[in-house]
């Protein structure tokens, strides 16, 4: 019998998982909220609009063998309810930690993993206190529902009063010191149900306005000891949370140190290069892990780069060539929206960086 995987969510990550699982004989269904855009997954499996209790949903999904997620902002109680019917990976207790910035930071701190100094902020007084005790600039990030620079304020000496007046304290925040990083990197790994962990080569990332724009892998300038440190942190996190599936740890590099910024408990944008540039893509390894199959090799084929299409699109006729691959998500165009990405391959970092620069100019300055 082929494995039936139900995915909570219907965006590009769900799409790319399904597109890698279907050739392995897997079947997919997708659970969405009322009104959620399903364009990315239409025709890839049954789409179920959430209604009723976990048992009803499990049946409407077609009694899947395993449930997984494409996003961290999920209803943990629903996942716990679904656990009564089939395995849910990653487990809901781990997702509960990673969907909340404060819980995530406290959990990482308990593992002695270095982070930027931070404080919990739930009121105007808390924020005033944080402004007095943390070095400015400060990033004020919502505890939940914040990603790609959304629900974030950068507070400097000049705009502190303005932000104090503008921020709503209906939800909780985390105030975090600005990190004068030299580079941003991410570590991706898959962990199987038997405890095996497979690490992808570390990735170097460049963000624009808080959103990932470019990645290059293997990361050009990490030392062997920095890579070992990243692997140690990530494997401690995976073991502590008894995690099964693909995970991404986003980090700042400051001198020899690695500071963890945040954890994404799912396949991640900075791993899209693996679809062309690694022996096993991050999507396939996530599916292998949650379906109880052996993990595939994470070895890189040469050097890869990835350019996000943020609010801009491209056609195959414009961009593809022997080293350049286009993936579109089938979404409608909106400013800043992730509409697709381009992967380029090469034999050297210089080669890949040059190709990425050409592509960036072509799609953003067209
Ligand atoms: P996040 O939503 O936490 O992933 O932040 C998005 C991006 O904003 C990061 O990838 C960084 O480029 C930048 N950023 C976030 N937090 C900090 C910080 N404490 N110091 C410096 N840059 C930051």
Coordinates of C-alpha atoms and ligand atoms in Angstrom, one line a residue:
X1 CA 0.0 0.0 0.0
X2 CA 1.3 3.5 -0.9
X3 CA 1.6 5.9 2.1
X4 CA -1.1 8.5 2.3
X5 CA 0.3 11.8 3.8
X6 CA -2.0 14.6 5.0
X7 CA -0.4 18.0 5.0
X8 CA -1.7 20.9 7.1
X9 CA -1.5 23.8 4.7
X10 CA -1.6 24.4 1.0
X11 CA 1.2 26.7 0.1
X12 CA 4.4 26.2 -2.0
X13 CA 6.0 24.0 0.7
X14 CA 3.0 21.6 0.6
X15 CA 3.2 21.6 -3.2
X16 CA 6.9 20.8 -3.3
X17 CA 6.5 18.0 -0.8
X18 CA 3.7 16.4 -2.8
X19 CA 5.6 16.8 -6.1
X20 CA 8.6 14.9 -4.6
X21 CA 6.4 12.3 -2.9
X22 CA 4.1 11.4 -5.8
X23 CA 7.0 9.8 -7.8
X24 CA 7.7 7.6 -4.7
X25 CA 4.1 6.4 -4.9
X26 CA 2.8 8.5 -2.0
X27 CA -0.7 10.0 -2.0
X28 CA -1.5 13.4 -0.5
X29 CA -4.4 15.3 1.0
X30 CA -4.3 18.8 2.4
X31 CA -6.2 20.4 5.3
X32 CA -6.9 24.1 4.8
X33 CA -8.9 26.8 6.7
X34 CA -12.0 28.3 5.2
X35 CA -11.0 30.8 2.5
X36 CA -7.4 29.6 2.3
X37 CA -5.8 29.9 -1.2
X38 CA -5.3 26.3 -2.5
X39 CA -3.8 27.2 -5.9
X40 CA -0.4 25.7 -5.1
X41 CA -1.8 22.2 -4.4
X42 CA -4.8 21.9 -6.7
X43 CA -4.7 18.6 -8.5
X44 CA -2.1 17.2 -6.2
X45 CA -4.6 15.5 -3.8
X46 CA -7.8 15.9 -2.0
X47 CA -8.2 19.4 -0.3
X48 CA -10.3 19.4 2.8
X49 CA -11.7 22.6 4.4
X50 CA -11.4 22.3 8.2
X51 CA -14.7 21.6 9.8
X52 CA -15.6 19.5 12.8
X53 CA -13.6 17.5 15.4
X54 CA -10.3 15.8 14.9
X55 CA -12.0 12.4 14.2
X56 CA -14.2 14.0 11.5
X57 CA -11.2 15.7 9.9
X58 CA -9.2 12.5 9.9
X59 CA -12.0 10.7 8.1
X60 CA -12.6 13.6 5.6
X61 CA -8.8 13.6 4.9
X62 CA -9.3 9.9 3.8
X63 CA -7.7 8.3 6.9
X64 CA -4.1 9.2 6.2
X65 CA -1.1 7.1 7.4
X66 CA 0.7 10.2 8.8
X67 CA -0.1 13.9 9.2
X68 CA 2.6 16.6 8.7
X69 CA 2.7 20.4 8.5
X70 CA 4.1 23.0 6.0
X71 CA 3.9 25.8 8.6
X72 CA 4.4 26.3 12.3
X73 CA 1.3 28.3 12.9
X74 CA -1.0 25.4 13.4
X75 CA -3.7 24.4 15.9
X76 CA -1.8 22.3 18.4
X77 CA -5.0 20.9 19.9
X78 CA -6.1 19.7 16.5
X79 CA -2.8 17.9 16.0
X80 CA -3.1 16.3 19.4
X81 CA -6.6 15.2 18.5
X82 CA -5.3 13.7 15.2
X83 CA -2.6 11.8 17.1
X84 CA -5.4 9.6 18.4
X85 CA -5.8 8.3 14.8
X86 CA -2.4 8.3 13.2
X87 CA 1.2 9.5 13.8
X88 CA 1.7 13.3 13.5
X89 CA 5.3 14.4 12.6
X90 CA 6.9 16.6 13.8
X91 CA 5.1 15.9 17.1
X92 CA 2.7 18.6 18.4
X93 CA 4.7 19.2 21.6
X94 CA 7.8 20.2 19.5
X95 CA 5.6 22.4 17.2
X96 CA 4.1 24.1 20.3
X97 CA 7.6 25.2 21.3
X98 CA 8.7 26.4 17.8
X99 CA 5.5 28.3 17.0
X100 CA 6.2 30.7 19.9
X101 CA 9.4 32.7 19.8
X102 CA 9.6 33.0 23.6
X103 CA 9.1 29.3 24.3
X104 CA 11.6 28.5 21.5
X105 CA 14.2 30.8 23.0
X106 CA 13.7 29.4 26.5
X107 CA 14.0 25.9 25.2
X108 CA 17.2 26.8 23.3
X109 CA 18.5 28.5 26.4
X110 CA 17.9 25.4 28.5
X111 CA 20.3 23.6 26.0
X112 CA 22.9 26.3 26.5
X113 CA 22.6 27.4 22.9
X114 CA 23.8 31.0 22.4
X115 CA 21.1 33.5 21.4
X116 CA 20.9 37.3 21.2
X117 CA 20.0 38.8 24.6
X118 CA 16.2 39.0 24.8
X119 CA 13.3 39.9 27.1
X120 CA 9.6 39.0 27.1
X121 CA 7.3 42.0 26.5
X122 CA 3.6 42.0 27.2
X123 CA 3.0 45.6 28.2
X124 CA 4.2 49.2 27.5
X125 CA 6.1 49.1 30.8
X126 CA 7.9 45.9 29.8
X127 CA 8.9 47.5 26.5
X128 CA 10.2 50.6 28.3
X129 CA 12.1 48.4 30.7
X130 CA 13.6 46.4 27.7
X131 CA 14.5 49.7 26.0
X132 CA 16.4 50.7 29.2
X133 CA 18.2 47.4 29.7
X134 CA 19.0 46.1 26.1
X135 CA 21.5 47.7 23.9
X136 CA 19.9 49.5 21.0
X137 CA 18.9 48.9 18.2
X138 CA 16.3 46.3 19.3
X139 CA 14.2 44.0 17.3
X140 CA 10.7 43.7 18.7
X141 CA 9.1 40.5 17.3
X142 CA 5.7 39.1 17.9
X143 CA 5.7 35.9 19.9
X144 CA 3.6 34.2 17.3
X145 CA 2.6 34.7 13.7
X146 CA 5.8 36.5 12.8
X147 CA 7.9 35.5 9.8
X148 CA 9.8 37.0 6.9
X149 CA 10.1 40.3 8.8
X150 CA 6.3 40.6 9.3
X151 CA 5.1 41.6 12.8
X152 CA 8.5 43.0 13.7
X153 CA 9.8 46.5 14.6
X154 CA 13.3 47.7 14.5
X155 CA 13.7 50.2 17.4
X156 CA 16.5 52.7 17.4
X157 CA 17.2 55.7 19.7
X158 CA 15.3 57.8 17.2
X159 CA 12.1 55.9 16.8
X160 CA 11.6 54.4 20.3
X161 CA 8.8 56.8 21.3
X162 CA 7.1 56.3 18.0
X163 CA 7.1 52.5 18.2
X164 CA 6.0 52.6 21.9
X165 CA 2.9 54.5 20.8
X166 CA 2.3 52.3 17.7
X167 CA 2.6 48.8 19.2
X168 CA -0.5 46.9 20.3
X169 CA -0.1 44.8 23.4
X170 CA -3.1 42.6 22.6
X171 CA -0.5 39.9 21.7
X172 CA 2.9 39.2 23.4
X173 CA 6.3 40.2 22.0
X174 CA 9.9 39.4 22.4
X175 CA 12.5 42.2 22.5
X176 CA 15.8 41.1 21.2
X177 CA 19.2 42.9 20.9
X178 CA 20.4 43.7 17.4
X179 CA 23.2 41.3 16.4
X180 CA 26.0 42.8 14.3
X181 CA 26.4 39.7 12.3
X182 CA 28.9 39.1 9.5
X183 CA 26.8 36.5 7.8
X184 CA 23.5 34.6 8.2
X185 CA 23.6 30.8 7.8
X186 CA 21.1 28.0 8.2
X187 CA 21.6 24.4 9.1
X188 CA 19.1 21.9 7.8
X189 CA 18.8 18.3 8.9
X190 CA 16.3 15.4 8.8
X191 CA 15.7 13.1 11.7
X192 CA 14.1 9.7 11.2
X193 CA 11.9 7.9 13.7
X194 CA 14.8 5.6 14.5
X195 CA 16.9 8.6 15.7
X196 CA 19.2 8.8 12.6
X197 CA 20.1 12.3 11.7
X198 CA 21.2 13.5 8.2
X199 CA 22.7 17.0 7.9
X200 CA 22.7 19.0 4.7
X201 CA 25.7 21.2 4.0
X202 CA 25.3 24.5 5.8
X203 CA 23.7 27.3 3.7
X204 CA 24.7 31.0 3.6
X205 CA 21.7 33.3 3.3
X206 CA 21.2 36.9 2.3
X207 CA 17.9 38.6 3.4
X208 CA 16.3 41.8 2.1
X209 CA 13.8 43.6 4.3
X210 CA 13.7 40.6 6.6
X211 CA 12.9 38.1 3.8
X212 CA 15.3 35.6 2.3
X213 CA 16.5 36.7 -1.1
X214 CA 19.5 34.5 -1.9
X215 CA 21.1 31.4 -0.6
X216 CA 24.4 29.6 -1.5
X217 CA 25.4 26.1 -0.5
X218 CA 27.6 24.7 0.8
X219 CA 28.2 28.0 2.8
X220 CA 31.5 29.4 1.5
X221 CA 33.1 30.7 4.6
X222 CA 32.2 28.6 7.6
X223 CA 35.0 26.9 9.4
X224 CA 34.9 23.2 10.2
X225 CA 34.5 24.0 13.9
X226 CA 31.6 26.4 13.2
X227 CA 29.9 23.6 11.2
X228 CA 30.5 21.1 14.0
X229 CA 29.0 23.6 16.5
X230 CA 25.9 24.1 14.3
X231 CA 25.5 20.3 14.1
X232 CA 25.8 19.9 17.8
X233 CA 23.2 22.6 18.5
X234 CA 20.8 21.2 16.0
X235 CA 21.2 17.6 17.1
X236 CA 20.6 18.6 20.7
X237 CA 17.4 20.3 19.6
X238 CA 16.2 17.3 17.6
X239 CA 16.9 14.8 20.4
X240 CA 15.4 17.0 23.1
X241 CA 12.2 17.5 21.2
X242 CA 12.1 13.9 19.9
X243 CA 11.7 15.5 16.5
X244 CA 10.9 13.5 13.3
X245 CA 11.1 15.2 9.9
X246 CA 13.1 18.1 8.4
X247 CA 14.1 21.0 10.5
X248 CA 15.9 24.3 9.8
X249 CA 18.0 26.3 12.3
X250 CA 18.6 29.9 11.2
X251 CA 21.7 31.5 12.7
X252 CA 23.9 34.6 12.8
X253 CA 27.7 34.3 12.5
X254 CA 29.6 36.7 14.7
X255 CA 33.3 36.1 14.5
X256 CA 33.8 32.5 15.5
X257 CA 30.5 32.3 17.2
X258 CA 27.2 31.0 16.0
X259 CA 24.0 32.5 17.5
X260 CA 20.7 30.9 16.8
X261 CA 18.0 33.3 15.5
X262 CA 15.1 30.9 15.0
X263 CA 14.0 27.4 14.3
X264 CA 11.6 26.5 11.4
X265 CA 10.1 23.1 12.2
X266 CA 9.5 22.2 8.5
X267 CA 11.1 22.2 5.1
X268 CA 12.5 25.7 4.5
X269 CA 13.1 28.2 1.8
X270 CA 16.9 28.1 2.4
X271 CA 16.8 24.4 1.5
X272 CA 15.1 24.8 -1.9
X273 CA 18.5 24.4 -3.6
X274 CA 18.5 20.7 -2.5
X275 CA 15.9 19.9 -5.1
X276 CA 18.7 20.3 -7.8
X277 CA 21.9 20.5 -5.8
X278 CA 21.7 17.5 -3.3
X279 CA 21.4 13.8 -3.8
X280 CA 18.1 13.9 -1.9
X281 CA 15.9 17.0 -1.7
X282 CA 14.8 18.4 1.7
X283 CA 11.2 17.5 0.6
X284 CA 12.0 13.9 -0.1
X285 CA 14.0 13.5 3.2
X286 CA 11.1 15.0 5.2
X287 CA 8.7 12.5 3.6
X288 CA 11.2 9.6 4.1
X289 CA 11.6 10.6 7.8
X290 CA 7.9 10.8 8.5
X291 CA 7.0 7.7 6.5
X292 CA 9.6 5.6 8.4
X293 CA 11.8 5.1 5.3
X294 CA 15.7 5.3 5.4
X295 CA 17.0 8.9 5.0
X296 CA 18.6 9.7 1.7
X297 CA 22.1 11.2 1.3
X298 CA 22.4 15.0 1.9
X299 CA 25.6 15.2 -0.1
X300 CA 25.8 18.3 -2.4
X301 CA 26.3 18.0 -6.2
X302 CA 28.8 20.8 -6.7
X303 CA 27.8 24.3 -5.5
X304 CA 24.3 25.7 -5.7
X305 CA 22.6 29.1 -5.4
X306 CA 19.0 30.0 -5.0
X307 CA 17.3 33.3 -5.8
X308 CA 13.7 33.9 -4.5
X309 CA 11.2 35.6 -6.8
X310 CA 9.7 38.1 -4.3
X311 CA 6.8 39.9 -5.9
X312 CA 8.3 39.3 -9.3
X313 CA 8.0 36.4 -11.7
X314 CA 9.9 35.0 -14.6
X315 CA 9.3 32.7 -17.5
X316 CA 11.3 29.6 -18.4
X317 CA 12.1 31.2 -21.7
X318 CA 13.8 34.1 -19.8
X319 CA 15.9 32.3 -17.3
X320 CA 16.5 28.6 -17.8
X321 CA 19.7 27.3 -19.3
X322 CA 22.0 24.4 -18.6
X323 CA 22.9 25.7 -15.1
X324 CA 19.7 27.5 -14.3
X325 CA 16.4 26.0 -13.1
X326 CA 13.0 27.7 -12.5
X327 CA 10.3 26.7 -10.1
X328 CA 7.0 28.6 -10.0
X329 CA 4.4 28.2 -7.3
X330 CA 1.3 29.0 -9.3
X331 CA 0.3 32.0 -7.2
X332 CA -1.1 35.3 -8.2
X333 CA 1.4 38.2 -8.2
X334 CA 1.5 40.5 -5.2
X335 CA 4.2 42.8 -3.8
X336 CA 6.8 40.8 -1.7
X337 CA 4.9 37.5 -2.2
X338 CA 7.1 34.5 -2.8
X339 CA 6.1 33.5 -6.3
X340 CA 8.8 31.1 -7.2
X341 CA 12.6 30.6 -7.1
X342 CA 15.6 30.0 -9.4
X343 CA 18.3 27.5 -8.6
X344 CA 21.7 27.8 -10.3
X345 CA 24.5 25.3 -10.2
X346 CA 28.2 25.6 -10.7
X347 CA 31.6 24.2 -9.8
X348 CA 32.8 27.1 -7.7
X349 CA 31.3 29.7 -5.4
X350 CA 32.5 32.5 -7.7
X351 CA 30.7 30.9 -10.6
X352 CA 27.4 30.5 -8.7
X353 CA 27.6 34.0 -7.2
X354 CA 28.1 35.4 -10.7
X355 CA 25.2 33.5 -12.1
X356 CA 23.0 34.6 -9.2
X357 CA 23.9 38.2 -9.8
X358 CA 23.0 37.9 -13.5
X359 CA 19.6 36.3 -12.6
X360 CA 18.9 38.9 -9.9
X361 CA 19.5 41.7 -12.3
X362 CA 17.4 40.0 -15.0
X363 CA 14.3 39.4 -12.8
X364 CA 14.4 42.4 -10.5
X365 CA 15.5 45.1 -13.0
X366 CA 13.5 43.9 -16.0
Ligands
LIG1 P1 13.3 36.6 11.7 O1 11.9 36.9 11.3 O2 13.6 36.5 13.1 O3 13.8 35.4 10.9 O4 14.1 37.9 11.1 C1 14.2 38.1 9.7 C2 15.6 38.7 9.4 O5 15.7 40.0 10.1 C3 16.8 37.9 9.8 O6 17.1 36.9 8.9 C4 17.8 39.0 9.9 O7 18.3 39.4 8.6 C5 17.1 40.2 10.5 N1 17.1 40.1 12.0 C6 16.2 39.5 12.8 N2 16.6 39.6 14.1 C7 17.8 40.3 14.1 C8 18.7 40.7 15.2 N3 18.4 40.4 16.4 N4 19.8 41.3 14.8 C9 20.1 41.6 13.5 N5 19.3 41.2 12.5 C10 18.1 40.6 12.8

